[in-house]
Tab-separated table of C-alpha atoms in Angstrom:
chain	number	residue	atom	x	y	z
A	1	MET	CA	72.489	90.727	78.898
A	2	LYS	CA	69.907	92.672	76.918
A	3	VAL	CA	67.298	94.059	79.322
A	4	ALA	CA	64.293	96.098	78.222
A	5	VAL	CA	63.160	98.872	80.578
A	6	ALA	CA	59.503	99.918	80.266
A	7	GLY	CA	59.291	103.528	81.424
A	8	GLY	CA	63.043	103.900	81.003
A	9	THR	CA	62.860	107.676	80.524
A	10	GLY	CA	61.265	108.289	83.944
A	11	LEU	CA	62.862	108.839	87.327
A	12	VAL	CA	63.471	105.235	88.373
A	13	GLY	CA	63.748	104.070	84.774
A	14	ARG	CA	66.721	106.311	84.081
A	15	TYR	CA	68.467	104.990	87.174
A	16	VAL	CA	67.752	101.410	86.085
A	17	VAL	CA	69.279	102.143	82.678
A	18	GLU	CA	72.346	103.675	84.358
A	19	GLU	CA	72.780	100.670	86.663
A	20	LEU	CA	72.463	98.193	83.805
A	21	THR	CA	74.943	100.109	81.666
A	22	ALA	CA	77.445	100.345	84.531
A	23	GLY	CA	77.164	96.576	84.959
A	24	GLY	CA	78.035	95.917	81.332
A	25	HIS	CA	74.499	95.035	80.243
A	26	GLU	CA	72.549	96.327	77.252
A	27	PRO	CA	69.465	98.316	78.299
A	28	VAL	CA	66.704	98.972	75.780
A	29	VAL	CA	64.265	101.762	76.675
A	30	LEU	CA	60.575	101.123	76.035
A	31	ALA	CA	58.935	104.551	75.880
A	32	ARG	CA	56.856	106.582	73.462
A	33	ALA	CA	59.815	108.908	73.006
A	34	ARG	CA	61.699	105.897	71.630
A	35	GLY	CA	58.881	104.751	69.334
A	36	VAL	CA	57.325	102.200	71.692
A	37	ASP	CA	53.747	102.601	72.960
A	38	LEU	CA	52.642	100.246	75.742
A	39	LEU	CA	48.974	101.126	75.275
A	40	THR	CA	48.779	100.362	71.565
A	41	GLY	CA	51.605	97.849	71.472
A	42	ALA	CA	53.287	99.749	68.639
A	43	GLY	CA	57.003	98.980	68.447
A	44	LEU	CA	56.970	96.494	71.333
A	45	ASP	CA	57.812	93.308	69.462
A	46	ALA	CA	60.676	94.916	67.580
A	47	ALA	CA	62.134	96.514	70.719
A	48	LEU	CA	61.998	93.251	72.679
A	49	ALA	CA	63.703	91.161	70.006
A	50	GLY	CA	66.664	89.436	71.663
A	51	ALA	CA	65.849	90.710	75.162
A	52	GLU	CA	66.367	88.201	77.965
A	53	ALA	CA	64.588	90.193	80.662
A	54	VAL	CA	62.259	93.149	81.236
A	55	VAL	CA	61.980	95.672	84.065
A	56	ASP	CA	58.619	97.466	84.104
A	57	VAL	CA	58.663	100.829	85.870
A	58	SER	CA	56.022	102.423	83.636
A	59	ASN	CA	53.801	105.031	85.242
A	60	LEU	CA	50.700	107.176	84.798
A	61	GLN	CA	49.881	110.597	86.227
A	62	THR	CA	46.409	110.096	87.699
A	63	THR	CA	44.619	109.589	91.000
A	64	GLY	CA	41.455	108.086	89.476
A	65	ALA	CA	40.753	104.371	89.704
A	66	GLY	CA	39.096	104.060	86.295
A	67	ARG	CA	41.899	105.622	84.323
A	68	SER	CA	44.551	103.831	86.346
A	69	ILE	CA	42.984	100.391	85.938
A	70	ALA	CA	42.408	100.901	82.211
A	71	PHE	CA	46.007	101.984	81.617
A	72	PHE	CA	47.787	99.336	83.656
A	73	GLU	CA	45.577	96.489	82.452
A	74	LYS	CA	45.993	97.357	78.771
A	75	ALA	CA	49.690	98.157	79.005
A	76	GLY	CA	50.319	95.092	81.151
A	77	ARG	CA	48.622	92.730	78.715
A	78	ASN	CA	50.478	94.192	75.753
A	79	LEU	CA	53.839	93.959	77.493
A	80	SER	CA	53.236	90.425	78.795
A	81	GLY	CA	52.158	89.201	75.389
A	82	SER	CA	55.137	90.717	73.660
A	83	CYS	CA	57.500	89.279	76.298
A	84	ALA	CA	56.122	85.797	75.657
A	85	ARG	CA	56.554	86.137	71.892
A	86	ALA	CA	60.116	87.376	72.333
A	87	GLY	CA	61.112	84.521	74.632
A	88	VAL	CA	61.891	86.779	77.579
A	89	ARG	CA	62.949	84.678	80.587
A	90	HIS	CA	62.207	87.116	83.452
A	91	HIS	CA	59.691	89.963	83.839
A	92	VAL	CA	60.204	92.254	86.854
A	93	LEU	CA	57.522	94.751	87.890
A	94	LEU	CA	57.851	97.672	90.303
A	95	SER	CA	54.764	98.140	92.470
A	96	ILE	CA	53.853	99.927	95.722
A	97	VAL	CA	53.748	98.837	99.352
A	98	GLY	CA	50.254	98.812	100.850
A	99	ILE	CA	48.154	98.930	97.691
A	100	GLU	CA	45.930	96.140	98.975
A	101	ARG	CA	45.290	98.024	102.240
A	102	VAL	CA	44.841	101.614	100.995
A	103	PRO	CA	41.813	101.989	98.633
A	104	PHE	CA	43.370	104.830	96.645
A	105	GLY	CA	42.359	105.124	92.977
A	106	TYR	CA	45.846	104.934	91.497
A	107	TYR	CA	46.636	101.886	93.621
A	108	GLN	CA	43.694	99.986	92.133
A	109	GLY	CA	45.426	100.148	88.776
A	110	LYS	CA	48.692	98.889	90.243
A	111	LEU	CA	46.849	95.956	91.793
A	112	ARG	CA	45.363	95.126	88.403
A	113	GLN	CA	48.825	95.374	86.853
A	114	GLU	CA	50.115	92.820	89.351
A	115	GLU	CA	47.162	90.532	88.614
A	116	VAL	CA	47.722	90.677	84.859
A	117	LEU	CA	51.367	89.732	85.291
A	118	ALA	CA	50.665	86.887	87.720
A	119	GLN	CA	47.537	85.428	86.129
A	120	ASP	CA	47.827	86.109	82.420
A	121	GLY	CA	51.542	86.317	81.751
A	122	GLU	CA	53.461	83.328	80.379
A	123	VAL	CA	56.866	84.616	81.469
A	124	PRO	CA	58.321	83.891	84.946
A	125	TRP	CA	57.960	87.037	87.020
A	126	THR	CA	58.960	89.013	90.087
A	127	VAL	CA	57.010	91.863	91.699
A	128	LEU	CA	58.880	94.308	93.920
A	129	ARG	CA	56.698	96.520	96.072
A	130	ALA	CA	58.515	99.628	97.287
A	131	THR	CA	57.484	102.531	99.481
A	132	GLN	CA	57.196	106.128	98.256
A	133	PHE	CA	60.385	107.746	96.976
A	134	HIS	CA	61.982	110.766	98.652
A	135	GLU	CA	60.799	112.739	95.608
A	136	PHE	CA	57.173	112.199	96.631
A	137	ALA	CA	57.272	115.285	98.871
A	138	GLN	CA	58.033	117.426	95.815
A	139	GLN	CA	55.189	115.794	93.911
A	140	VAL	CA	52.782	116.819	96.670
A	141	LEU	CA	53.910	120.442	96.382
A	142	GLU	CA	53.586	120.456	92.603
A	143	ARG	CA	49.967	119.295	92.761
A	144	PHE	CA	49.005	122.510	94.552
A	145	PRO	CA	50.703	125.542	92.989
A	146	GLY	CA	50.279	128.806	94.812
A	147	PRO	CA	50.766	130.012	98.366
A	148	LEU	CA	48.747	127.172	99.957
A	149	ALA	CA	49.828	123.530	99.739
A	150	VAL	CA	47.388	120.810	100.794
A	151	VAL	CA	49.363	117.907	102.249
A	152	PRO	CA	47.725	114.532	102.968
A	153	ARG	CA	48.200	113.111	106.435
A	154	MET	CA	50.285	110.076	105.654
A	155	ARG	CA	52.880	107.887	107.292
A	156	THR	CA	55.499	106.547	104.913
A	157	GLN	CA	58.965	104.995	104.991
A	158	PRO	CA	60.499	106.748	101.978
A	159	VAL	CA	63.325	105.236	99.975
A	160	ALA	CA	65.827	106.715	97.526
A	161	ALA	CA	64.776	106.124	93.919
A	162	ARG	CA	68.334	105.200	92.978
A	163	GLU	CA	68.353	102.478	95.636
A	164	VAL	CA	65.087	101.127	94.223
A	165	ALA	CA	66.659	100.985	90.766
A	166	ARG	CA	69.707	99.179	92.081
A	167	HIS	CA	67.493	96.615	93.794
A	168	LEU	CA	65.423	96.091	90.632
A	169	VAL	CA	68.563	95.388	88.626
A	170	GLY	CA	69.691	92.856	91.208
A	171	LEU	CA	66.331	91.125	90.963
A	172	VAL	CA	66.150	91.044	87.160
A	173	LEU	CA	69.601	89.475	86.928
A	174	GLY	CA	68.558	86.725	89.323
A	175	PRO	CA	65.903	84.002	89.231
A	176	PRO	CA	62.177	84.867	89.289
A	177	GLN	CA	60.773	85.141	92.840
A	178	GLY	CA	57.069	85.872	92.450
A	179	MET	CA	56.314	88.399	95.200
A	180	ALA	CA	59.697	89.626	96.433
A	181	PRO	CA	60.174	90.989	99.973
A	182	GLU	CA	59.038	94.605	100.206
A	183	LEU	CA	61.609	97.382	99.884
A	184	ALA	CA	61.442	100.447	102.137
A	185	GLY	CA	63.635	103.266	103.335
A	186	PRO	CA	65.528	103.422	106.627
A	187	GLN	CA	62.965	105.300	108.743
A	188	VAL	CA	59.288	106.213	109.049
A	189	GLU	CA	58.319	109.804	108.211
A	190	GLU	CA	55.203	111.987	108.336
A	191	MET	CA	54.431	113.518	104.946
A	192	THR	CA	53.669	116.984	106.339
A	193	ASP	CA	57.046	117.066	108.066
A	194	MET	CA	58.800	115.901	104.892
A	195	VAL	CA	57.204	118.692	102.846
A	196	ARG	CA	58.095	121.265	105.491
A	197	ARG	CA	61.759	120.196	105.492
A	198	LEU	CA	61.805	120.164	101.690
A	199	LEU	CA	60.574	123.759	101.558
A	200	LYS	CA	63.220	124.800	104.067
A	201	ALA	CA	65.942	123.123	102.000
A	202	GLN	CA	64.693	124.947	98.897
A	203	GLY	CA	64.545	128.279	100.696
A	204	ARG	CA	60.829	128.601	99.954
A	205	ARG	CA	57.863	129.608	102.085
A	206	ARG	CA	54.441	128.009	101.619
A	207	LEU	CA	51.462	127.718	103.910
A	208	LEU	CA	50.875	124.010	104.553
A	209	LEU	CA	47.409	122.613	105.191
A	210	PRO	CA	47.584	119.038	106.513
A	211	VAL	CA	44.422	117.187	105.483
A	212	LYS	CA	43.236	113.690	106.269
A	213	LEU	CA	41.749	112.271	103.079
A	214	PRO	CA	38.110	111.214	103.453
A	215	GLY	CA	36.913	107.712	104.221
A	216	ALA	CA	38.876	104.493	104.299
A	217	THR	CA	41.669	105.904	102.145
A	218	GLY	CA	42.476	108.674	104.602
A	219	ARG	CA	42.278	106.366	107.601
A	220	ALA	CA	44.612	103.872	105.975
A	221	MET	CA	47.175	106.472	104.891
A	222	ALA	CA	47.238	108.217	108.256
A	223	GLY	CA	47.293	104.900	110.086
A	224	GLY	CA	50.334	103.443	108.366
A	225	GLY	CA	48.733	101.493	105.550
A	226	ASN	CA	51.648	102.421	103.282
A	227	LEU	CA	54.248	100.962	105.639
A	228	PRO	CA	55.789	97.504	105.147
A	229	THR	CA	54.334	94.809	107.380
A	230	GLY	CA	57.174	92.293	107.336
A	231	PRO	CA	60.932	91.979	107.014
A	232	GLY	CA	62.622	92.938	103.783
A	233	PRO	CA	65.464	94.958	102.310
A	234	ARG	CA	65.881	98.518	103.556
A	235	GLY	CA	67.532	101.440	101.833
A	236	THR	CA	70.249	103.352	103.662
A	237	ARG	CA	69.772	106.921	102.419
A	238	THR	CA	67.498	108.934	104.692
A	239	PHE	CA	65.250	111.744	103.512
A	240	ASP	CA	67.502	114.313	105.228
A	241	ALA	CA	70.583	112.858	103.524
A	242	TRP	CA	68.769	113.062	100.193
A	243	LEU	CA	67.977	116.737	100.848
A	244	ALA	CA	71.563	117.467	101.863
A	245	GLY	CA	72.832	115.795	98.697
A	246	ASN	CA	70.979	118.242	96.436
A	247	GLY	CA	68.138	115.766	95.988
A	248	VAL	CA	65.762	118.713	95.813
A	249	HIS	CA	66.927	119.179	92.243
A	250	ASP	CA	66.300	115.597	91.100
A	251	PRO	CA	63.618	115.149	88.405
A	252	VAL	CA	60.260	113.962	89.628
A	253	GLU	CA	57.733	111.583	88.157
A	254	GLY	CA	54.820	109.474	89.187
A	255	GLY	CA	53.284	108.443	92.493
């Protein structure tokens, strides 16, 4: 099966491409580095020619609501339109657990992306919401270079990015489900503790400053707004197992 992967050069996207290839399928990467621009639509129709399905794991580096909404709405409309013209039978989107409960700027764009797919798209679809990846702890550190690292107070149930990719491939090869059961990791973690253990595994010393984000966003993050609320698939690789398996060297992208 020919499956297009939007964001196929990113962390999860690369794993999706690997899983598809290992299964004997034909992945096609949709990325600017491959001549495809989701925002302008350039190259989309040509890249999707003959594709039976699409996995969208595209991402944007921002925390602002305005930029996030603008990107995901525009990119989502372009991708949905091109999928319809190409006769794609199944469009799978990766989203985030808790985005309707945590009023974080980036999450507002992901919500709009889901809405565009569900309301405006002509192709049968599946949305998989997953929790933060194990790599998220490294992303937090990289946002604050220097001796002091500001770490948001946040409860999460992190999952291995490779397990997310494997689950996405299973979904795209099956029938459309609409909103699929949420995917999370095997255990709940505190972000400050995750960052501390990451630094120890890397042999680095940083002063950590745990901070509760202001307003409703901070209350929701600290109170478990990013945790799954119902039953669903659970990954098996813990954060500590990821660290022990040299996960500290994995590439990082997105939020």
